[in-house]
PDB file of C-alpha atoms and ligand atoms in Angstrom:
ATOM      1  CA  MET N   1      27.844   3.822   8.619  1.00 45.00           C
ATOM      2  CA  TYR N   2      27.869   5.151   5.045  1.00 45.00           C
ATOM      3  CA  GLN N   3      25.549   3.316   2.679  1.00 48.00           C
ATOM      4  CA  LYS N   4      25.576   3.824  -1.037  1.00 52.00           C
ATOM      5  CA  PRO N   5      22.350   5.292  -2.448  1.00 53.00           C
ATOM      6  CA  ASN N   6      19.604   2.756  -3.004  1.00 82.00           C
ATOM      7  CA  SER N   7      20.610   0.467  -0.175  1.00 92.00           C
ATOM      8  CA  ARG N   8      18.513   1.986   2.580  1.00 95.00           C
ATOM      9  CA  LEU N   9      16.518  -1.215   3.163  1.00 97.00           C
ATOM     10  CA  ILE N  10      19.386  -3.674   3.039  1.00 95.00           C
ATOM     11  CA  ASN N  11      18.738  -6.883   5.017  1.00 96.00           C
ATOM     12  CA  GLN N  12      15.101  -5.941   5.550  1.00 98.00           C
ATOM     13  CA  THR N  13      12.102  -7.888   4.295  1.00 98.00           C
ATOM     14  CA  CYS N  14       8.986  -6.212   2.953  1.00 98.00           C
ATOM     15  CA  ILE N  15       5.582  -7.738   2.258  1.00 99.00           C
ATOM     16  CA  VAL N  16       3.622  -5.860  -0.408  1.00 99.00           C
ATOM     17  CA  THR N  17       0.037  -7.045  -0.803  1.00 99.00           C
ATOM     18  CA  GLY N  18      -1.745  -6.864  -4.141  1.00 98.00           C
ATOM     19  CA  ALA N  19       1.641  -6.549  -5.838  1.00 98.00           C
ATOM     20  CA  SER N  20       0.882  -8.177  -9.181  1.00 98.00           C
ATOM     21  CA  SER N  21      -0.405  -4.930 -10.719  1.00 98.00           C
ATOM     22  CA  GLY N  22      -0.632  -1.153 -10.474  1.00 98.00           C
ATOM     23  CA  ILE N  23       0.660   0.564  -7.365  1.00 98.00           C
ATOM     24  CA  GLY N  24       1.645  -2.639  -5.537  1.00 98.00           C
ATOM     25  CA  LYS N  25       3.863  -3.746  -8.406  1.00 98.00           C
ATOM     26  CA  GLU N  26       5.798  -0.457  -8.445  1.00 98.00           C
ATOM     27  CA  VAL N  27       6.063  -0.408  -4.645  1.00 98.00           C
ATOM     28  CA  ALA N  28       7.527  -3.930  -4.730  1.00 98.00           C
ATOM     29  CA  ILE N  29      10.066  -2.966  -7.418  1.00 96.00           C
ATOM     30  CA  ALA N  30      11.010   0.249  -5.595  1.00 96.00           C
ATOM     31  CA  MET N  31      11.568  -1.709  -2.358  1.00 97.00           C
ATOM     32  CA  GLY N  32      13.751  -4.157  -4.293  1.00 96.00           C
ATOM     33  CA  LYS N  33      15.765  -1.292  -5.803  1.00 94.00           C
ATOM     34  CA  ASP N  34      16.512  -0.151  -2.267  1.00 95.00           C
ATOM     35  CA  CYS N  35      17.833  -3.645  -1.520  1.00 94.00           C
ATOM     36  CA  ALA N  36      14.900  -5.068   0.466  1.00 97.00           C
ATOM     37  CA  ASN N  37      13.845  -8.682   0.142  1.00 97.00           C
ATOM     38  CA  VAL N  38      10.299  -8.559  -1.181  1.00 98.00           C
ATOM     39  CA  ILE N  39       7.247 -10.768  -0.836  1.00 98.00           C
ATOM     40  CA  VAL N  40       5.204 -10.092  -3.975  1.00 98.00           C
ATOM     41  CA  ASN N  41       1.731 -11.024  -2.781  1.00 99.00           C
ATOM     42  CA  TYR N  42      -0.917 -11.825  -5.366  1.00 98.00           C
ATOM     43  CA  LEU N  43      -4.498 -13.032  -5.370  1.00 98.00           C
ATOM     44  CA  ASP N  44      -4.776 -14.978  -8.627  1.00 98.00           C
ATOM     45  CA  ASP N  45      -2.216 -13.700 -11.161  1.00 97.00           C
ATOM     46  CA  LYS N  46       0.601 -16.097 -10.334  1.00 98.00           C
ATOM     47  CA  GLU N  47       2.459 -15.692 -13.616  1.00 98.00           C
ATOM     48  CA  THR N  48       2.711 -11.892 -13.384  1.00 98.00           C
ATOM     49  CA  ALA N  49       3.677 -11.994  -9.705  1.00 98.00           C
ATOM     50  CA  GLU N  50       6.462 -14.468 -10.486  1.00 98.00           C
ATOM     51  CA  GLU N  51       7.691 -12.232 -13.320  1.00 98.00           C
ATOM     52  CA  ILE N  52       7.836  -9.267 -10.921  1.00 97.00           C
ATOM     53  CA  ALA N  53       9.678 -11.352  -8.314  1.00 98.00           C
ATOM     54  CA  HIS N  54      12.100 -12.460 -11.011  1.00 97.00           C
ATOM     55  CA  GLU N  55      12.583  -8.857 -12.154  1.00 96.00           C
ATOM     56  CA  ILE N  56      13.464  -7.770  -8.597  1.00 95.00           C
ATOM     57  CA  THR N  57      15.818 -10.684  -8.026  1.00 95.00           C
ATOM     58  CA  SER N  58      17.555 -10.230 -11.381  1.00 93.00           C
ATOM     59  CA  MET N  59      18.243  -6.530 -10.700  1.00 87.00           C
ATOM     60  CA  LYS N  60      21.096  -8.002  -8.647  1.00 71.00           C
ATOM     61  CA  TYR N  61      20.870  -5.364  -5.950  1.00 71.00           C
ATOM     62  CA  HIS N  62      21.098  -6.934  -2.544  1.00 74.00           C
ATOM     63  CA  GLY N  63      17.608  -8.276  -2.081  1.00 83.00           C
ATOM     64  CA  THR N  64      15.668 -11.062  -3.726  1.00 94.00           C
ATOM     65  CA  ALA N  65      11.934 -11.620  -4.103  1.00 98.00           C
ATOM     66  CA  ILE N  66       9.369 -14.393  -4.114  1.00 98.00           C
ATOM     67  CA  ALA N  67       5.731 -14.441  -5.201  1.00 98.00           C
ATOM     68  CA  VAL N  68       3.283 -15.599  -2.520  1.00 99.00           C
ATOM     69  CA  GLN N  69      -0.417 -16.213  -3.061  1.00 98.00           C
ATOM     70  CA  ALA N  70      -2.859 -15.078  -0.379  1.00 99.00           C
ATOM     71  CA  ASP N  71      -6.327 -13.599  -0.219  1.00 99.00           C
ATOM     72  CA  VAL N  72      -5.784 -10.790   2.303  1.00 99.00           C
ATOM     73  CA  SER N  73      -9.359 -11.056   3.545  1.00 99.00           C
ATOM     74  CA  LYS N  74      -8.756 -14.638   4.762  1.00 98.00           C
ATOM     75  CA  GLU N  75      -7.073 -15.015   8.149  1.00 99.00           C
ATOM     76  CA  ASP N  76      -5.471 -18.403   7.481  1.00 98.00           C
ATOM     77  CA  GLN N  77      -4.053 -17.255   4.134  1.00 99.00           C
ATOM     78  CA  VAL N  78      -2.557 -14.095   5.626  1.00 99.00           C
ATOM     79  CA  GLN N  79      -0.950 -16.135   8.406  1.00 98.00           C
ATOM     80  CA  ALA N  80       0.424 -18.618   5.873  1.00 99.00           C
ATOM     81  CA  MET N  81       1.913 -15.738   3.834  1.00 99.00           C
ATOM     82  CA  PHE N  82       3.756 -14.386   6.898  1.00 99.00           C
ATOM     83  CA  LYS N  83       4.989 -17.893   7.711  1.00 98.00           C
ATOM     84  CA  THR N  84       6.348 -18.274   4.179  1.00 98.00           C
ATOM     85  CA  ALA N  85       8.089 -14.897   4.480  1.00 98.00           C
ATOM     86  CA  LYS N  86       9.679 -15.870   7.802  1.00 98.00           C
ATOM     87  CA  ASP N  87      10.727 -19.304   6.552  1.00 98.00           C
ATOM     88  CA  LYS N  88      12.416 -17.704   3.529  1.00 98.00           C
ATOM     89  CA  TYR N  89      13.913 -14.522   4.998  1.00 98.00           C
ATOM     90  CA  GLY N  90      13.858 -14.984   8.799  1.00 98.00           C
ATOM     91  CA  THR N  91      11.520 -12.119   9.643  1.00 98.00           C
ATOM     92  CA  VAL N  92       9.386  -9.291   8.249  1.00 98.00           C
ATOM     93  CA  ASP N  93      10.419  -5.651   8.760  1.00 98.00           C
ATOM     94  CA  ILE N  94       7.992  -3.746   6.525  1.00 99.00           C
ATOM     95  CA  LEU N  95       4.357  -4.260   5.533  1.00 99.00           C
ATOM     96  CA  VAL N  96       2.728  -2.339   2.721  1.00 99.00           C
ATOM     97  CA  ALA N  97      -0.979  -3.193   3.033  1.00 99.00           C
ATOM     98  CA  ASN N  98      -1.877  -2.202  -0.500  1.00 98.00           C
ATOM     99  CA  ALA N  99      -4.420  -4.721  -1.859  1.00 98.00           C
ATOM    100  CA  GLY N 100      -7.756  -3.117  -2.576  1.00 98.00           C
ATOM    101  CA  LEU N 101     -10.700  -3.038  -4.930  1.00 98.00           C
ATOM    102  CA  GLN N 102     -13.848  -1.168  -5.904  1.00 97.00           C
ATOM    103  CA  GLN N 103     -17.402  -2.475  -6.350  1.00 98.00           C
ATOM    104  CA  ASP N 104     -19.215   0.655  -7.459  1.00 98.00           C
ATOM    105  CA  ALA N 105     -22.964   1.259  -7.316  1.00 98.00           C
ATOM    106  CA  ALA N 106     -25.462   3.976  -6.602  1.00 98.00           C
ATOM    107  CA  PHE N 107     -26.034   3.722  -2.874  1.00 98.00           C
ATOM    108  CA  HIS N 108     -29.724   2.777  -3.128  1.00 98.00           C
ATOM    109  CA  GLU N 109     -28.775  -0.064  -5.476  1.00 98.00           C
ATOM    110  CA  MET N 110     -25.708  -1.273  -3.598  1.00 98.00           C
ATOM    111  CA  THR N 111     -26.032  -4.883  -2.522  1.00 98.00           C
ATOM    112  CA  LEU N 112     -24.839  -6.206   0.812  1.00 98.00           C
ATOM    113  CA  LYS N 113     -22.447  -8.390  -1.181  1.00 98.00           C
ATOM    114  CA  GLN N 114     -20.850  -5.326  -2.831  1.00 98.00           C
ATOM    115  CA  TRP N 115     -20.605  -3.536   0.495  1.00 98.00           C
ATOM    116  CA  GLN N 116     -19.160  -6.564   2.278  1.00 98.00           C
ATOM    117  CA  LYS N 117     -16.613  -7.413  -0.411  1.00 98.00           C
ATOM    118  CA  VAL N 118     -15.052  -3.958  -0.316  1.00 98.00           C
ATOM    119  CA  ILE N 119     -14.967  -3.877   3.480  1.00 98.00           C
ATOM    120  CA  ASP N 120     -13.538  -7.428   3.612  1.00 99.00           C
ATOM    121  CA  VAL N 121     -10.613  -6.645   1.305  1.00 99.00           C
ATOM    122  CA  ASN N 122      -9.940  -2.931   1.884  1.00 98.00           C
ATOM    123  CA  LEU N 123     -10.427  -2.847   5.661  1.00 99.00           C
ATOM    124  CA  THR N 124     -10.430  -6.357   7.147  1.00 99.00           C
ATOM    125  CA  GLY N 125      -7.569  -7.300   4.825  1.00 99.00           C
ATOM    126  CA  GLN N 126      -5.481  -4.411   6.165  1.00 99.00           C
ATOM    127  CA  PHE N 127      -6.442  -5.369   9.747  1.00 99.00           C
ATOM    128  CA  LEU N 128      -5.359  -8.981   9.251  1.00 99.00           C
ATOM    129  CA  CYS N 129      -2.045  -8.075   7.609  1.00 99.00           C
ATOM    130  CA  ALA N 130      -1.214  -5.317  10.117  1.00 99.00           C
ATOM    131  CA  ARG N 131      -2.044  -7.582  13.062  1.00 99.00           C
ATOM    132  CA  GLU N 132       0.257 -10.301  11.748  1.00 98.00           C
ATOM    133  CA  ALA N 133       3.003  -7.733  11.168  1.00 99.00           C
ATOM    134  CA  VAL N 134       2.697  -6.338  14.717  1.00 99.00           C
ATOM    135  CA  ARG N 135       2.819  -9.874  16.153  1.00 98.00           C
ATOM    136  CA  GLU N 136       5.986 -10.584  14.166  1.00 98.00           C
ATOM    137  CA  PHE N 137       7.669  -7.302  15.154  1.00 98.00           C
ATOM    138  CA  LEU N 138       6.877  -7.752  18.864  1.00 98.00           C
ATOM    139  CA  GLY N 139       7.920 -11.411  18.840  1.00 98.00           C
ATOM    140  CA  ARG N 140      11.297 -10.830  17.213  1.00 98.00           C
ATOM    141  CA  GLY N 141      12.529  -7.687  19.016  1.00 98.00           C
ATOM    142  CA  MET N 142      14.690  -4.827  17.761  1.00 98.00           C
ATOM    143  CA  ARG N 143      17.178  -5.197  14.927  1.00 98.00           C
ATOM    144  CA  PRO N 144      19.342  -2.107  15.512  1.00 97.00           C
ATOM    145  CA  ASP N 145      21.671  -3.127  12.693  1.00 97.00           C
ATOM    146  CA  VAL N 146      18.924  -2.542  10.097  1.00 97.00           C
ATOM    147  CA  SER N 147      16.511   0.099  11.464  1.00 98.00           C
ATOM    148  CA  HIS N 148      15.765   2.433  14.371  1.00 98.00           C
ATOM    149  CA  ALA N 149      12.191   1.118  14.315  1.00 98.00           C
ATOM    150  CA  LEU N 150      10.964  -2.285  15.439  1.00 98.00           C
ATOM    151  CA  GLY N 151       8.902  -2.409  12.244  1.00 99.00           C
ATOM    152  CA  LYS N 152       7.102  -0.254   9.732  1.00 99.00           C
ATOM    153  CA  ILE N 153       3.511  -0.531   8.492  1.00 99.00           C
ATOM    154  CA  ILE N 154       2.246   1.461   5.533  1.00 99.00           C
ATOM    155  CA  HIS N 155      -1.477   1.379   4.844  1.00 99.00           C
ATOM    156  CA  MET N 156      -2.617   2.205   1.307  1.00 98.00           C
ATOM    157  CA  SER N 157      -5.491   4.602   1.771  1.00 98.00           C
ATOM    158  CA  SER N 158      -6.869   7.108  -0.760  1.00 98.00           C
ATOM    159  CA  VAL N 159      -7.795  10.769  -1.096  1.00 98.00           C
ATOM    160  CA  HIS N 160     -11.276   9.326  -0.502  1.00 98.00           C
ATOM    161  CA  GLN N 161     -10.432   8.999   3.163  1.00 98.00           C
ATOM    162  CA  ILE N 162     -11.418  12.688   3.214  1.00 98.00           C
ATOM    163  CA  ILE N 163     -13.089  13.418  -0.152  1.00 98.00           C
ATOM    164  CA  PRO N 164     -16.639  11.990  -0.242  1.00 97.00           C
ATOM    165  CA  TRP N 165     -17.346   9.891  -3.353  1.00 97.00           C
ATOM    166  CA  ALA N 166     -20.871   9.504  -4.715  1.00 98.00           C
ATOM    167  CA  LYS N 167     -21.617   6.010  -6.056  1.00 98.00           C
ATOM    168  CA  HIS N 168     -18.587   4.658  -4.193  1.00 98.00           C
ATOM    169  CA  ALA N 169     -19.878   4.767  -0.594  1.00 98.00           C
ATOM    170  CA  ASN N 170     -18.413   1.357   0.250  1.00 98.00           C
ATOM    171  CA  TYR N 171     -14.964   2.335  -1.027  1.00 98.00           C
ATOM    172  CA  ALA N 172     -14.949   5.751   0.662  1.00 98.00           C
ATOM    173  CA  ALA N 173     -16.145   4.186   3.938  1.00 98.00           C
ATOM    174  CA  SER N 174     -13.357   1.592   3.797  1.00 99.00           C
ATOM    175  CA  LYS N 175     -10.690   4.257   3.253  1.00 98.00           C
ATOM    176  CA  GLY N 176     -12.166   6.568   5.892  1.00 98.00           C
ATOM    177  CA  ALA N 177     -11.853   3.706   8.359  1.00 98.00           C
ATOM    178  CA  ILE N 178      -8.188   3.199   7.471  1.00 98.00           C
ATOM    179  CA  VAL N 179      -7.366   6.569   9.054  1.00 98.00           C
ATOM    180  CA  MET N 180      -8.578   5.473  12.480  1.00 98.00           C
ATOM    181  CA  LEU N 181      -7.047   2.009  12.131  1.00 99.00           C
ATOM    182  CA  MET N 182      -3.668   3.521  11.238  1.00 99.00           C
ATOM    183  CA  GLU N 183      -3.721   6.278  13.861  1.00 98.00           C
ATOM    184  CA  SER N 184      -4.877   3.911  16.613  1.00 99.00           C
ATOM    185  CA  LEU N 185      -2.045   1.497  15.812  1.00 99.00           C
ATOM    186  CA  ALA N 186       0.485   4.333  15.742  1.00 99.00           C
ATOM    187  CA  GLN N 187      -0.723   5.450  19.165  1.00 98.00           C
ATOM    188  CA  GLU N 188      -0.822   1.914  20.598  1.00 98.00           C
ATOM    189  CA  TYR N 189       2.566   0.693  19.359  1.00 99.00           C
ATOM    190  CA  GLY N 190       4.639   3.881  19.243  1.00 98.00           C
ATOM    191  CA  PRO N 191       6.194   3.011  22.624  1.00 98.00           C
ATOM    192  CA  GLN N 192       7.419  -0.269  21.113  1.00 98.00           C
ATOM    193  CA  LYS N 193       8.933   1.684  18.183  1.00 98.00           C
ATOM    194  CA  ILE N 194       6.543   0.439  15.514  1.00 99.00           C
ATOM    195  CA  ARG N 195       5.867   3.162  12.961  1.00 99.00           C
ATOM    196  CA  VAL N 196       2.462   3.125  11.290  1.00 99.00           C
ATOM    197  CA  ASN N 197       1.530   5.511   8.483  1.00 99.00           C
ATOM    198  CA  SER N 198      -0.736   5.727   5.435  1.00 99.00           C
ATOM    199  CA  ILE N 199      -0.246   6.839   1.876  1.00 99.00           C
ATOM    200  CA  ALA N 200      -3.304   8.458   0.313  1.00 98.00           C
ATOM    201  CA  PRO N 201      -2.883   8.397  -3.463  1.00 98.00           C
ATOM    202  CA  GLY N 202      -4.853  10.711  -5.712  1.00 98.00           C
ATOM    203  CA  ALA N 203      -5.578   9.575  -9.273  1.00 98.00           C
ATOM    204  CA  ILE N 204      -2.883   7.080 -10.216  1.00 98.00           C
ATOM    205  CA  LYS N 205      -2.792   5.421 -13.629  1.00 97.00           C
ATOM    206  CA  THR N 206      -3.643   1.781 -12.841  1.00 95.00           C
ATOM    207  CA  PRO N 207      -6.270  -0.786 -13.890  1.00 91.00           C
ATOM    208  CA  ILE N 208      -8.537   0.131 -10.930  1.00 89.00           C
ATOM    209  CA  ASN N 209      -9.549   3.506 -12.462  1.00 92.00           C
ATOM    210  CA  LYS N 210      -9.066   2.966 -16.193  1.00 94.00           C
ATOM    211  CA  GLU N 211     -12.357   4.626 -17.066  1.00 93.00           C
ATOM    212  CA  ALA N 212     -11.021   7.867 -15.554  1.00 94.00           C
ATOM    213  CA  TRP N 213      -7.973   8.021 -17.875  1.00 96.00           C
ATOM    214  CA  GLY N 214      -8.691   5.593 -20.728  1.00 96.00           C
ATOM    215  CA  THR N 215      -9.720   8.249 -23.301  1.00 96.00           C
ATOM    216  CA  PRO N 216      -8.270  11.741 -23.974  1.00 96.00           C
ATOM    217  CA  GLU N 217     -11.613  13.308 -22.984  1.00 96.00           C
ATOM    218  CA  ALA N 218     -11.722  11.422 -19.677  1.00 96.00           C
ATOM    219  CA  LEU N 219      -8.116  12.336 -18.917  1.00 96.00           C
ATOM    220  CA  LYS N 220      -8.801  16.021 -19.651  1.00 96.00           C
ATOM    221  CA  GLU N 221     -11.716  15.987 -17.185  1.00 95.00           C
ATOM    222  CA  LEU N 222      -9.600  14.174 -14.615  1.00 96.00           C
ATOM    223  CA  ASN N 223      -6.783  16.709 -14.895  1.00 96.00           C
ATOM    224  CA  LYS N 224      -9.224  19.451 -13.873  1.00 95.00           C
ATOM    225  CA  LEU N 225      -9.234  17.799 -10.434  1.00 95.00           C
ATOM    226  CA  ILE N 226      -5.429  17.857 -10.185  1.00 97.00           C
ATOM    227  CA  PRO N 227      -3.671  21.213  -9.656  1.00 97.00           C
ATOM    228  CA  TYR N 228      -0.352  19.663 -10.720  1.00 97.00           C
ATOM    229  CA  ASN N 229      -2.100  18.838 -14.010  1.00 96.00           C
ATOM    230  CA  ARG N 230      -0.959  15.300 -14.579  1.00 97.00           C
ATOM    231  CA  ILE N 231      -2.194  11.881 -13.598  1.00 97.00           C
ATOM    232  CA  GLY N 232      -0.017  10.129 -11.024  1.00 98.00           C
ATOM    233  CA  GLN N 233       2.172   7.176 -11.928  1.00 98.00           C
ATOM    234  CA  PRO N 234       2.485   4.063  -9.740  1.00 98.00           C
ATOM    235  CA  SER N 235       6.180   4.891  -9.309  1.00 97.00           C
ATOM    236  CA  ASP N 236       5.156   8.166  -7.582  1.00 98.00           C
ATOM    237  CA  ILE N 237       3.695   5.960  -4.843  1.00 98.00           C
ATOM    238  CA  GLY N 238       6.634   3.532  -4.930  1.00 98.00           C
ATOM    239  CA  SER N 239       9.174   6.211  -4.037  1.00 97.00           C
ATOM    240  CA  ALA N 240       6.940   7.601  -1.263  1.00 98.00           C
ATOM    241  CA  ALA N 241       6.467   4.124   0.227  1.00 98.00           C
ATOM    242  CA  VAL N 242      10.201   3.422   0.253  1.00 98.00           C
ATOM    243  CA  TRP N 243      10.896   6.725   1.981  1.00 98.00           C
ATOM    244  CA  LEU N 244       8.262   5.973   4.643  1.00 98.00           C
ATOM    245  CA  ALA N 245       9.948   2.597   5.210  1.00 98.00           C
ATOM    246  CA  THR N 246      13.466   4.012   5.672  1.00 98.00           C
ATOM    247  CA  ASP N 247      14.971   5.623   8.747  1.00 98.00           C
ATOM    248  CA  GLU N 248      14.905   8.946   6.861  1.00 98.00           C
ATOM    249  CA  SER N 249      11.297   9.170   8.067  1.00 98.00           C
ATOM    250  CA  ASP N 250      12.044   7.783  11.537  1.00 98.00           C
ATOM    251  CA  TYR N 251      10.132  10.511  13.406  1.00 98.00           C
ATOM    252  CA  ILE N 252       7.007  10.071  11.285  1.00 98.00           C
ATOM    253  CA  THR N 253       4.213   7.917  12.659  1.00 99.00           C
ATOM    254  CA  GLY N 254       0.437   8.259  12.714  1.00 99.00           C
ATOM    255  CA  THR N 255       0.484  10.376   9.556  1.00 98.00           C
ATOM    256  CA  THR N 256      -1.202  10.203   6.173  1.00 98.00           C
ATOM    257  CA  LEU N 257       1.061  11.213   3.300  1.00 98.00           C
ATOM    258  CA  PHE N 258      -1.104  12.518   0.456  1.00 98.00           C
ATOM    259  CA  VAL N 259       0.514  11.778  -2.901  1.00 98.00           C
ATOM    260  CA  ASP N 260      -2.103  13.385  -5.094  1.00 98.00           C
ATOM    261  CA  GLY N 261      -0.747  16.274  -7.194  1.00 98.00           C
ATOM    262  CA  GLY N 262      -2.787  18.603  -4.986  1.00 98.00           C
ATOM    263  CA  MET N 263      -6.162  16.906  -5.500  1.00 98.00           C
ATOM    264  CA  THR N 264      -7.039  17.468  -1.838  1.00 98.00           C
ATOM    265  CA  CYS N 265      -6.559  21.236  -2.384  1.00 97.00           C
ATOM    266  CA  TYR N 266     -10.049  21.185  -3.985  1.00 94.00           C
ATOM    267  CA  PRO N 267      -9.099  22.916  -7.285  1.00 93.00           C
ATOM    268  CA  GLY N 268     -12.788  23.465  -8.167  1.00 89.00           C
ATOM    269  CA  PHE N 269     -12.645  26.387  -5.728  1.00 89.00           C
ATOM    270  CA  THR N 270     -10.146  28.316  -7.886  1.00 90.00           C
ATOM    271  CA  VAL N 271     -13.087  29.548  -9.979  1.00 87.00           C
ATOM    272  CA  ASN N 272     -16.026  28.967  -7.625  1.00 81.00           C
ATOM    273  CA  GLY N 273     -17.042  29.334  -4.012  1.00 77.00           C
TER     274      GLY N 273
HETATM  275  P1  LIG U 301      -5.022  -2.519  -8.999  1.00 58.34           P
HETATM  276  O1  LIG U 301      -6.362  -3.057  -9.301  1.00 58.34           O
HETATM  277  O2  LIG U 301      -3.992  -2.504 -10.075  1.00 58.34           O
HETATM  278  O3  LIG U 301      -4.371  -3.266  -7.755  1.00 58.34           O
HETATM  279  C1  LIG U 301      -5.104  -3.841  -6.714  1.00 58.34           C
HETATM  280  C2  LIG U 301      -4.471  -5.167  -6.390  1.00 58.34           C
HETATM  281  O4  LIG U 301      -5.104  -5.734  -5.255  1.00 58.34           O
HETATM  282  C3  LIG U 301      -4.598  -6.165  -7.544  1.00 58.34           C
HETATM  283  O5  LIG U 301      -3.336  -6.735  -7.813  1.00 58.34           O
HETATM  284  C4  LIG U 301      -5.564  -7.211  -6.997  1.00 58.34           C
HETATM  285  O6  LIG U 301      -5.329  -8.524  -7.496  1.00 58.34           O
HETATM  286  C5  LIG U 301      -5.247  -7.122  -5.511  1.00 58.34           C
HETATM  287  N1  LIG U 301      -6.304  -7.702  -4.695  1.00 58.34           N
HETATM  288  C6  LIG U 301      -7.647  -7.496  -4.785  1.00 58.34           C
HETATM  289  N2  LIG U 301      -8.287  -8.251  -3.875  1.00 58.34           N
HETATM  290  C7  LIG U 301      -7.329  -8.943  -3.203  1.00 58.34           C
HETATM  291  C8  LIG U 301      -7.366  -9.885  -2.149  1.00 58.34           C
HETATM  292  N3  LIG U 301      -8.525 -10.296  -1.605  1.00 58.34           N
HETATM  293  N4  LIG U 301      -6.191 -10.406  -1.709  1.00 58.34           N
HETATM  294  C9  LIG U 301      -5.012 -10.021  -2.265  1.00 58.34           C
HETATM  295  N5  LIG U 301      -4.928  -9.133  -3.258  1.00 58.34           N
HETATM  296  C10 LIG U 301      -6.076  -8.608  -3.722  1.00 58.34           C
HETATM  297  O7  LIG U 301      -5.265  -1.044  -8.435  1.00 58.34           O
HETATM  298  P2  LIG U 301      -4.261  -0.020  -7.748  1.00 58.34           P
HETATM  299  O8  LIG U 301      -4.681   1.320  -8.201  1.00 58.34           O
HETATM  300  O9  LIG U 301      -2.865  -0.435  -7.910  1.00 58.34           O
HETATM  301  O10 LIG U 301      -4.717  -0.150  -6.224  1.00 58.34           O
HETATM  302  C11 LIG U 301      -3.814  -0.420  -5.161  1.00 58.34           C
HETATM  303  C12 LIG U 301      -4.286   0.291  -3.898  1.00 58.34           C
HETATM  304  O11 LIG U 301      -4.218   1.696  -4.104  1.00 58.34           O
HETATM  305  C13 LIG U 301      -5.735  -0.006  -3.499  1.00 58.34           C
HETATM  306  O12 LIG U 301      -5.822  -0.148  -2.090  1.00 58.34           O
HETATM  307  C14 LIG U 301      -6.473   1.228  -3.957  1.00 58.34           C
HETATM  308  O13 LIG U 301      -7.647   1.459  -3.203  1.00 58.34           O
HETATM  309  C15 LIG U 301      -5.428   2.289  -3.717  1.00 58.34           C
HETATM  310  N6  LIG U 301      -5.642   3.529  -4.462  1.00 58.34           N
HETATM  311  C16 LIG U 301      -5.525   3.578  -5.809  1.00 58.34           C
HETATM  312  C17 LIG U 301      -5.726   4.785  -6.471  1.00 58.34           C
HETATM  313  C18 LIG U 301      -5.609   4.940  -7.956  1.00 58.34           C
HETATM  314  O14 LIG U 301      -5.913   6.021  -8.480  1.00 58.34           O
HETATM  315  N7  LIG U 301      -5.144   3.941  -8.706  1.00 58.34           N
HETATM  316  C19 LIG U 301      -6.056   5.925  -5.742  1.00 58.34           C
HETATM  317  C20 LIG U 301      -6.174   5.833  -4.364  1.00 58.34           C
HETATM  318  C21 LIG U 301      -5.957   4.637  -3.736  1.00 58.34           C
END
């Protein structure tokens, strides 16, 4: 059946965690532009999340959006978020497990609290959301009218799943673990037609890394790490996430899509090594 452009996710529902800022916000808007219904998850910025949900709904494409509060590191809150999504839209088809944070410290000064917080949100949060998504997909069965897949999960990883990061050991460890979580799920649930992939952003202009782009000097230094010579925009991740959620990528599972302007090509080696 022919579908007009930007309607690839029609009648599908997508949960985007940590969607009140940065990458999550642009992923939520991009999903809405492709006609998905969107759950704009937020931790504490209710007003902004509701504005984003309103923006998606008022685009008057096919889908609508609602803002839903949940701390992704809390099991009961994640389950309540999925229940709200199902009550509103009937089911969930797509999860973008995006919420994440940094608590940076030299390793010898890193507290257990800093370590635990990052693991709780960046890893356990993605476990809890992905588990709820898999349960929903398996419980509902195929929807051949909307997708070849039973469901799609997109984990938000980072180039730091492969690039070590001094003074960010907790963050790098959490993203390194996402690879094995994602690949194990892809292996386990491929036979049931659940597709599980990751996006590994490079340096994207969001609040999480403002010190890396907030001054012209910092931005110049940052660009040395990026062969494509520009910082990434959240919309660069939004379009990649939508594509991974559509049937255009139906044969892709268990893969990390690096969206990094070539950062993982180690540009320092163009003049050294
Ligand atoms: P951001 O700080 O703008 O967004 C992170 C979001 O996660 C925020 O909205 C925050 O409220 C939310 N969040 C934090 N803890 C939460 C919790 N317990 N429950 C629910 N939501 C919670 O930063 P961003 O750059 O948009 O980051 C989004 C994701 O992208 C993160 O997983 C991050 O690790 C990843 N990432 C970002 C970059 C980058 O350069 N910006 C690079 C690689 C990976």
